Tab-separated table of N, CA and C in Angstrom:
chain	number	residue	atom	x	y	z
C	4	MET	N	0.845	-1.172	0.000
C	4	MET	CA	0.000	0.000	0.000
C	4	MET	C	0.888	1.231	0.000
C	5	SER	N	0.468	2.259	-0.700
C	5	SER	CA	1.240	3.485	-0.802
C	5	SER	C	0.572	4.606	-0.030
C	6	THR	N	1.362	5.599	0.294
C	6	THR	CA	0.825	6.815	0.916
C	6	THR	C	1.150	8.000	0.032
C	7	TYR	N	0.316	9.033	0.139
C	7	TYR	CA	0.525	10.244	-0.632
C	7	TYR	C	-0.032	11.416	0.170
C	8	PRO	N	0.798	12.441	0.400
C	8	PRO	CA	0.281	13.607	1.126
C	8	PRO	C	-0.635	14.419	0.208
C	9	LEU	N	-1.885	14.482	0.558
C	9	LEU	CA	-2.883	15.132	-0.287
C	9	LEU	C	-3.314	16.451	0.339
C	10	ARG	N	-3.247	17.520	-0.423
C	10	ARG	CA	-3.705	18.820	0.058
C	10	ARG	C	-5.102	19.066	-0.472
C	11	LEU	N	-6.007	19.393	0.430
C	11	LEU	CA	-7.384	19.676	0.062
C	11	LEU	C	-7.780	21.037	0.620
C	12	ALA	N	-8.637	21.722	-0.103
C	12	ALA	CA	-9.195	22.964	0.417
C	12	ALA	C	-9.976	22.627	1.686
C	13	ASP	N	-9.989	23.553	2.635
C	13	ASP	CA	-10.650	23.300	3.915
C	13	ASP	C	-12.108	22.883	3.738
C	14	HIS	N	-12.822	23.549	2.842
C	14	HIS	CA	-14.240	23.221	2.666
C	14	HIS	C	-14.430	21.826	2.066
C	15	VAL	N	-13.507	21.402	1.209
C	15	VAL	CA	-13.583	20.051	0.634
C	15	VAL	C	-13.325	19.010	1.722
C	16	MET	N	-12.348	19.284	2.580
C	16	MET	CA	-12.045	18.362	3.673
C	16	MET	C	-13.236	18.240	4.628
C	17	GLU	N	-13.875	19.342	4.932
C	17	GLU	CA	-15.045	19.298	5.820
C	17	GLU	C	-16.173	18.485	5.193
C	18	GLU	N	-16.412	18.672	3.896
C	18	GLU	CA	-17.447	17.884	3.192
C	18	GLU	C	-17.092	16.405	3.215
C	19	ALA	N	-15.820	16.096	2.999
C	19	ALA	CA	-15.384	14.697	2.994
C	19	ALA	C	-15.548	14.074	4.375
C	20	LYS	N	-15.183	14.809	5.413
C	20	LYS	CA	-15.343	14.298	6.773
C	20	LYS	C	-16.817	14.039	7.082
C	21	GLN	N	-17.663	14.960	6.666
C	21	GLN	CA	-19.096	14.798	6.909
C	21	GLN	C	-19.634	13.579	6.151
C	22	ALA	N	-19.223	13.424	4.887
C	22	ALA	CA	-19.671	12.280	4.085
C	22	ALA	C	-19.200	10.965	4.705
C	23	ALA	N	-17.954	10.936	5.190
C	23	ALA	CA	-17.420	9.727	5.814
C	23	ALA	C	-18.214	9.382	7.070
C	24	ALA	N	-18.529	10.396	7.858
C	24	ALA	CA	-19.306	10.159	9.074
C	24	ALA	C	-20.712	9.651	8.734
C	25	GLU	N	-21.325	10.245	7.712
C	25	GLU	CA	-22.663	9.807	7.302
C	25	GLU	C	-22.661	8.370	6.800
C	26	ASP	N	-21.585	7.976	6.119
C	26	ASP	CA	-21.475	6.619	5.578
C	26	ASP	C	-20.870	5.635	6.585
C	27	ASN	N	-20.489	6.159	7.765
C	27	ASN	CA	-19.904	5.341	8.820
C	27	ASN	C	-18.645	4.607	8.347
C	28	VAL	N	-17.791	5.350	7.627
C	28	VAL	CA	-16.505	4.815	7.174
C	28	VAL	C	-15.422	5.814	7.547
C	29	SER	N	-14.177	5.375	7.481
C	29	SER	CA	-13.077	6.296	7.767
C	29	SER	C	-12.906	7.270	6.599
C	30	LEU	N	-12.307	8.400	6.904
C	30	LEU	CA	-12.020	9.380	5.861
C	30	LEU	C	-11.118	8.767	4.792
C	31	ASN	N	-10.139	7.989	5.233
C	31	ASN	CA	-9.235	7.329	4.294
C	31	ASN	C	-10.000	6.386	3.362
C	32	GLN	N	-10.923	5.615	3.924
C	32	GLN	CA	-11.706	4.672	3.115
C	32	GLN	C	-12.573	5.429	2.108
C	33	LEU	N	-13.194	6.511	2.547
C	33	LEU	CA	-14.043	7.301	1.652
C	33	LEU	C	-13.228	7.894	0.501
C	34	LEU	N	-12.094	8.534	0.834
C	34	LEU	CA	-11.280	9.154	-0.214
C	34	LEU	C	-10.692	8.103	-1.154
C	35	SER	N	-10.286	6.962	-0.619
C	35	SER	CA	-9.762	5.884	-1.474
C	35	SER	C	-10.838	5.404	-2.447
C	36	ALA	N	-12.069	5.252	-1.964
C	36	ALA	CA	-13.170	4.806	-2.819
C	36	ALA	C	-13.466	5.850	-3.895
C	37	PHE	N	-13.484	7.139	-3.507
C	37	PHE	CA	-13.735	8.194	-4.492
C	37	PHE	C	-12.654	8.228	-5.568
C	38	ILE	N	-11.410	8.072	-5.169
C	38	ILE	CA	-10.312	8.081	-6.141
C	38	ILE	C	-10.427	6.876	-7.069
C	39	ALA	N	-10.709	5.698	-6.509
C	39	ALA	CA	-10.859	4.491	-7.338
C	39	ALA	C	-12.013	4.663	-8.327
C	40	ASP	N	-13.131	5.227	-7.866
C	40	ASP	CA	-14.261	5.469	-8.768
C	40	ASP	C	-13.870	6.434	-9.885
C	41	GLY	N	-13.159	7.497	-9.528
C	41	GLY	CA	-12.743	8.484	-10.522
C	41	GLY	C	-11.792	7.902	-11.552
C	42	VAL	N	-10.854	7.085	-11.087
C	42	VAL	CA	-9.906	6.451	-12.008
C	42	VAL	C	-10.643	5.480	-12.932
C	43	GLY	N	-11.587	4.724	-12.373
C	43	GLY	CA	-12.377	3.806	-13.197
C	43	GLY	C	-13.215	4.546	-14.220
C	44	HIS	N	-13.803	5.656	-13.815
C	44	HIS	CA	-14.594	6.484	-14.735
C	44	HIS	C	-13.713	7.010	-15.859
C	45	ARG	N	-12.534	7.495	-15.506
C	45	ARG	CA	-11.596	8.009	-16.520
C	45	ARG	C	-11.214	6.910	-17.505
C	46	ARG	N	-10.943	5.718	-16.975
C	46	ARG	CA	-10.558	4.592	-17.833
C	46	ARG	C	-11.691	4.240	-18.803
C	47	ALA	N	-12.921	4.271	-18.309
C	47	ALA	CA	-14.076	3.968	-19.160
C	47	ALA	C	-14.241	5.013	-20.257
C	48	ILE	N	-14.094	6.278	-19.922
C	48	ILE	CA	-14.216	7.356	-20.914
C	48	ILE	C	-13.147	7.212	-21.991
C	49	LEU	N	-11.912	6.955	-21.573
C	49	LEU	CA	-10.829	6.787	-22.549
C	49	LEU	C	-11.091	5.592	-23.460
C	50	SER	N	-11.618	4.509	-22.893
C	50	SER	CA	-11.941	3.329	-23.691
C	50	SER	C	-13.027	3.654	-24.716
C	51	LEU	N	-14.055	4.379	-24.294
C	51	LEU	CA	-15.122	4.757	-25.221
C	51	LEU	C	-14.604	5.673	-26.327
C	52	LYS	N	-13.705	6.572	-25.977
C	52	LYS	CA	-13.132	7.465	-26.995
C	52	LYS	C	-12.321	6.673	-28.024
C	53	LYS	N	-11.560	5.681	-27.553
C	53	LYS	CA	-10.792	4.845	-28.483
C	53	LYS	C	-11.717	4.066	-29.407
C	54	ARG	N	-12.793	3.501	-28.828
C	54	ARG	CA	-13.751	2.752	-29.646
C	54	ARG	C	-14.435	3.666	-30.649
C	55	ALA	N	-14.780	4.872	-30.231
C	55	ALA	CA	-15.450	5.811	-31.124
C	55	ALA	C	-14.532	6.204	-32.274
C	56	ALA	N	-13.244	6.326	-32.002
C	56	ALA	CA	-12.290	6.692	-33.052
C	56	ALA	C	-12.195	5.606	-34.123
C	57	ARG	N	-12.450	4.353	-33.733
C	57	ARG	CA	-12.404	3.247	-34.696
C	57	ARG	C	-13.706	3.111	-35.467
C	58	GLY	N	-14.745	3.795	-35.016
C	58	GLY	CA	-16.064	3.658	-35.632
C	58	GLY	C	-16.139	4.280	-37.014
C	59	SER	N	-17.123	3.855	-37.762
C	59	SER	CA	-17.334	4.357	-39.113
C	59	SER	C	-18.783	4.814	-39.255
C	60	THR	N	-18.956	6.085	-39.531
C	60	THR	CA	-20.305	6.615	-39.732
C	60	THR	C	-20.978	5.921	-40.907
C	61	ASP	N	-20.251	5.718	-41.982
C	61	ASP	CA	-20.823	5.060	-43.159
C	61	ASP	C	-21.300	3.643	-42.836
C	62	ALA	N	-20.501	2.901	-42.063
C	62	ALA	CA	-20.892	1.537	-41.685
C	62	ALA	C	-22.136	1.558	-40.797
C	63	ALA	N	-22.194	2.504	-39.865
C	63	ALA	CA	-23.363	2.599	-38.986
C	63	ALA	C	-24.612	2.951	-39.784
C	64	LEU	N	-24.492	3.862	-40.721
C	64	LEU	CA	-25.646	4.242	-41.545
C	64	LEU	C	-26.087	3.078	-42.432
C	65	ALA	N	-25.139	2.291	-42.903
C	65	ALA	CA	-25.478	1.132	-43.732
C	65	ALA	C	-26.275	0.117	-42.916
C	66	ILE	N	-25.909	-0.063	-41.662
C	66	ILE	CA	-26.660	-0.978	-40.795
C	66	ILE	C	-28.069	-0.449	-40.587
C	67	LEU	N	-28.195	0.845	-40.330
C	67	LEU	CA	-29.517	1.432	-40.124
C	67	LEU	C	-30.376	1.341	-41.380
C	68	ASP	N	-29.744	1.446	-42.545
C	68	ASP	CA	-30.497	1.331	-43.804
C	68	ASP	C	-31.117	-0.053	-43.964
C	69	ARG	N	-30.516	-1.074	-43.354
C	69	ARG	CA	-31.033	-2.437	-43.453
C	69	ARG	C	-32.131	-2.726	-42.431
C	70	ALA	N	-32.337	-1.811	-41.476
C	70	ALA	CA	-33.365	-2.029	-40.446
C	70	ALA	C	-34.742	-1.932	-41.079
C	71	PRO	N	-35.661	-2.801	-40.688
C	71	PRO	CA	-37.010	-2.764	-41.272
C	71	PRO	C	-37.753	-1.493	-40.862
C	72	ASP	N	-38.611	-1.031	-41.753
C	72	ASP	CA	-39.404	0.170	-41.499
C	72	ASP	C	-40.750	-0.268	-40.931
C	73	VAL	N	-40.802	-0.426	-39.612
C	73	VAL	CA	-42.024	-0.878	-38.948
C	73	VAL	C	-42.392	0.121	-37.852
C	74	ALA	N	-43.652	0.084	-37.476
C	74	ALA	CA	-44.113	0.961	-36.404
C	74	ALA	C	-43.481	0.532	-35.078
C	75	PRO	N	-43.217	1.475	-34.187
C	75	PRO	CA	-42.641	1.111	-32.887
C	75	PRO	C	-43.647	0.361	-32.028
C	76	ASP	N	-43.130	-0.396	-31.088
C	76	ASP	CA	-43.990	-1.078	-30.126
C	76	ASP	C	-44.738	-0.032	-29.303
C	77	PRO	N	-45.907	-0.379	-28.805
C	77	PRO	CA	-46.651	0.563	-27.955
C	77	PRO	C	-45.798	1.039	-26.781
C	78	GLY	N	-45.740	2.338	-26.591
C	78	GLY	CA	-44.942	2.931	-25.526
C	78	GLY	C	-43.557	3.341	-25.973
C	79	ASP	N	-43.128	2.907	-27.174
C	79	ASP	CA	-41.809	3.262	-27.693
C	79	ASP	C	-41.859	4.385	-28.714
C	80	GLU	N	-43.022	4.996	-28.885
C	80	GLU	CA	-43.166	6.049	-29.886
C	80	GLU	C	-42.343	7.284	-29.484
C	81	LEU	N	-41.895	8.021	-30.499
C	81	LEU	CA	-41.197	9.282	-30.227
C	81	LEU	C	-42.214	10.311	-29.758
C	82	VAL	N	-41.812	11.130	-28.812
C	82	VAL	CA	-42.670	12.191	-28.310
C	82	VAL	C	-42.245	13.482	-28.987
C	83	GLU	N	-43.203	14.206	-29.529
C	83	GLU	CA	-42.905	15.465	-30.197
C	83	GLU	C	-42.311	16.448	-29.198
C	84	GLU	N	-41.353	17.242	-29.647
C	84	GLU	CA	-40.734	18.250	-28.786
C	84	GLU	C	-41.803	19.234	-28.330
C	85	GLY	N	-41.781	19.557	-27.049
C	85	GLY	CA	-42.761	20.478	-26.501
C	85	GLY	C	-44.013	19.786	-26.034
C	86	SER	N	-44.143	18.494	-26.279
C	86	SER	CA	-45.321	17.739	-25.859
C	86	SER	C	-45.271	17.527	-24.348
C	87	SER	N	-46.413	17.514	-23.721
C	87	SER	CA	-46.481	17.309	-22.275
C	87	SER	C	-46.695	15.846	-21.919
C	88	VAL	N	-46.618	14.964	-22.908
C	88	VAL	CA	-46.812	13.540	-22.652
C	88	VAL	C	-45.576	12.990	-21.968
C	89	SER	N	-45.779	12.281	-20.854
C	89	SER	CA	-44.653	11.675	-20.160
C	89	SER	C	-44.624	10.186	-20.444
C	90	PRO	N	-43.429	9.591	-20.450
C	90	PRO	CA	-43.347	8.151	-20.734
C	90	PRO	C	-44.028	7.348	-19.640
C	91	LYS	N	-44.619	6.218	-20.046
C	91	LYS	CA	-45.278	5.326	-19.088
C	91	LYS	C	-44.257	4.406	-18.471
C	92	MET	N	-44.316	4.248	-17.160
C	92	MET	CA	-43.371	3.376	-16.474
C	92	MET	C	-44.111	2.355	-15.692
């Protein structure tokens, strides 16, 4: 396990302490979890960007052109912009 001296603004530290107390975990555990979540989120975004760079708009449009032209299932209809209709759940 490694250590790192982390400087935080006073208000951020107070929020973190409060969150740790509310979650009944140590401040170290809370900050470690937040950092791990952030690193995982960053890794996912970078992966999606790499996949998007390999994508082909022409290939995607060709796939959509092969999709059948059928009416949507009940409840899957597009709602007109400005409409007050809410989706059924």
